[in-house]
């Protein structure tokens, strides 16, 4: 029933204070729930880290896919393995929403990857272990702790509500570290059916910021074909592919525009056969980063129109912009606002960050689906020997994820 206008106005401040007090105590209860389960979360992460899963080893990655499928099925999810010949099988798990009410709510997509950059056998020199409140191991930050958070947030919501409050789709891909070639289309199709996407990649920095913007990423290979000749007998007859490539690299360096967030990095060069031969072949692998989608076509065109310095050489450019940037759209900002509110409920000032690295969140955000990235573990050393997560951060990361599954 409608109340008299003046009364409603009067009651608003009181109601708000009361509501935020209730939110605070609910937040504290949830934080306590996860704090009591902190060591169980650590054990889940350890289980995942101890199944080594380099992107390029199909038997290894398929093993962890099967393991994860069983883990999520134990919570009532319906699993579908997306078979791939060249990469591991990516795992999709669908959870139904509540049996009654809000039947029309679309799922939220929890996105992650189980592949790592570490070759099989890395555990022998880089074991999974706890020391000084840190959990170390290959892939612990990027991003096996993120997968563990999904499992524990789903379990918590089922415990609190008796069932999941809305449909949830989990998609854990096999090939993120090598470009997501086998999984990209599926990620995009699932994102399209979802209200929002939460990416469980590591948080930004030790302050645990979520990621609301990521640069777009491109990879190109420039091959130069020259004319070989004996460096001693016929130096004038050769056309050095290496010399031409060196000039091309200098030309490429001029395409950098760091102020506008555009960078071009010749990261790997190869060429030549012997010191006494004028090189007939050379190549360079180039990493390109862009801040806005608008920059994609321009840099692509400029790379394709690099001009020969030595007309007797030939150039061949392959590659493209693989991931468009994740831009901080209104949808992204709205998700961040919701995350801030949840964090606020436990006195936590959740920050946001824009980062240079890409993830599968670039795909979903690029389609215009609200995406919040960096929802996973807090730590340092992704892809490096000192990779770790901060164990004491796990409870509030889980709390945040559970809250965002409800709210996204
Ligand atoms: Zn990652």
JSON list of N, CA, C and O and ligand atoms in Angstrom, two decimals, residues 113 142-143 176-177 201-202, ligand 1:
[
{"chain": "A", "resi": 113, "resn": "UNK", "atom": "N", "xyz": [40.45, -20.14, -17.00]},
{"chain": "A", "resi": 113, "resn": "UNK", "atom": "CA", "xyz": [41.21, -21.10, -17.79]},
{"chain": "A", "resi": 113, "resn": "UNK", "atom": "C", "xyz": [42.00, -21.99, -16.84]},
{"chain": "A", "resi": 113, "resn": "UNK", "atom": "O", "xyz": [42.44, -21.54, -15.78]},
{"chain": "A", "resi": 142, "resn": "UNK", "atom": "N", "xyz": [47.56, -17.61, -11.47]},
{"chain": "A", "resi": 142, "resn": "UNK", "atom": "CA", "xyz": [47.03, -17.50, -12.84]},
{"chain": "A", "resi": 142, "resn": "UNK", "atom": "C", "xyz": [46.76, -18.89, -13.39]},
{"chain": "A", "resi": 142, "resn": "UNK", "atom": "O", "xyz": [47.61, -19.45, -14.05]},
{"chain": "A", "resi": 143, "resn": "UNK", "atom": "N", "xyz": [45.55, -19.44, -13.13]},
{"chain": "A", "resi": 143, "resn": "UNK", "atom": "CA", "xyz": [44.55, -18.91, -12.27]},
{"chain": "A", "resi": 143, "resn": "UNK", "atom": "C", "xyz": [43.78, -20.01, -11.54]},
{"chain": "A", "resi": 143, "resn": "UNK", "atom": "O", "xyz": [42.56, -20.05, -11.53]},
{"chain": "A", "resi": 176, "resn": "UNK", "atom": "N", "xyz": [43.82, -20.57, -22.92]},
{"chain": "A", "resi": 176, "resn": "UNK", "atom": "CA", "xyz": [43.89, -19.11, -22.80]},
{"chain": "A", "resi": 176, "resn": "UNK", "atom": "C", "xyz": [45.31, -18.59, -22.94]},
{"chain": "A", "resi": 176, "resn": "UNK", "atom": "O", "xyz": [45.56, -17.54, -23.53]},
{"chain": "A", "resi": 177, "resn": "UNK", "atom": "N", "xyz": [46.26, -19.35, -22.40]},
{"chain": "A", "resi": 177, "resn": "UNK", "atom": "CA", "xyz": [47.65, -18.89, -22.41]},
{"chain": "A", "resi": 177, "resn": "UNK", "atom": "C", "xyz": [48.27, -18.93, -23.81]},
{"chain": "A", "resi": 177, "resn": "UNK", "atom": "O", "xyz": [49.35, -18.40, -24.02]},
{"chain": "A", "resi": 201, "resn": "UNK", "atom": "N", "xyz": [40.40, -14.26, -13.45]},
{"chain": "A", "resi": 201, "resn": "UNK", "atom": "CA", "xyz": [41.84, -14.02, -13.61]},
{"chain": "A", "resi": 201, "resn": "UNK", "atom": "C", "xyz": [42.33, -13.32, -12.33]},
{"chain": "A", "resi": 201, "resn": "UNK", "atom": "O", "xyz": [41.54, -12.75, -11.58]},
{"chain": "A", "resi": 202, "resn": "UNK", "atom": "N", "xyz": [43.65, -13.33, -12.10]},
{"chain": "A", "resi": 202, "resn": "UNK", "atom": "CA", "xyz": [44.17, -12.71, -10.87]},
{"chain": "A", "resi": 202, "resn": "UNK", "atom": "C", "xyz": [43.77, -11.24, -10.75]},
{"chain": "A", "resi": 202, "resn": "UNK", "atom": "O", "xyz": [43.59, -10.55, -11.75]},
{"chain": "B", "resi": 1, "resn": "LIG", "atom": "ZN1", "xyz": [45.36, -16.10, -16.83]}
]
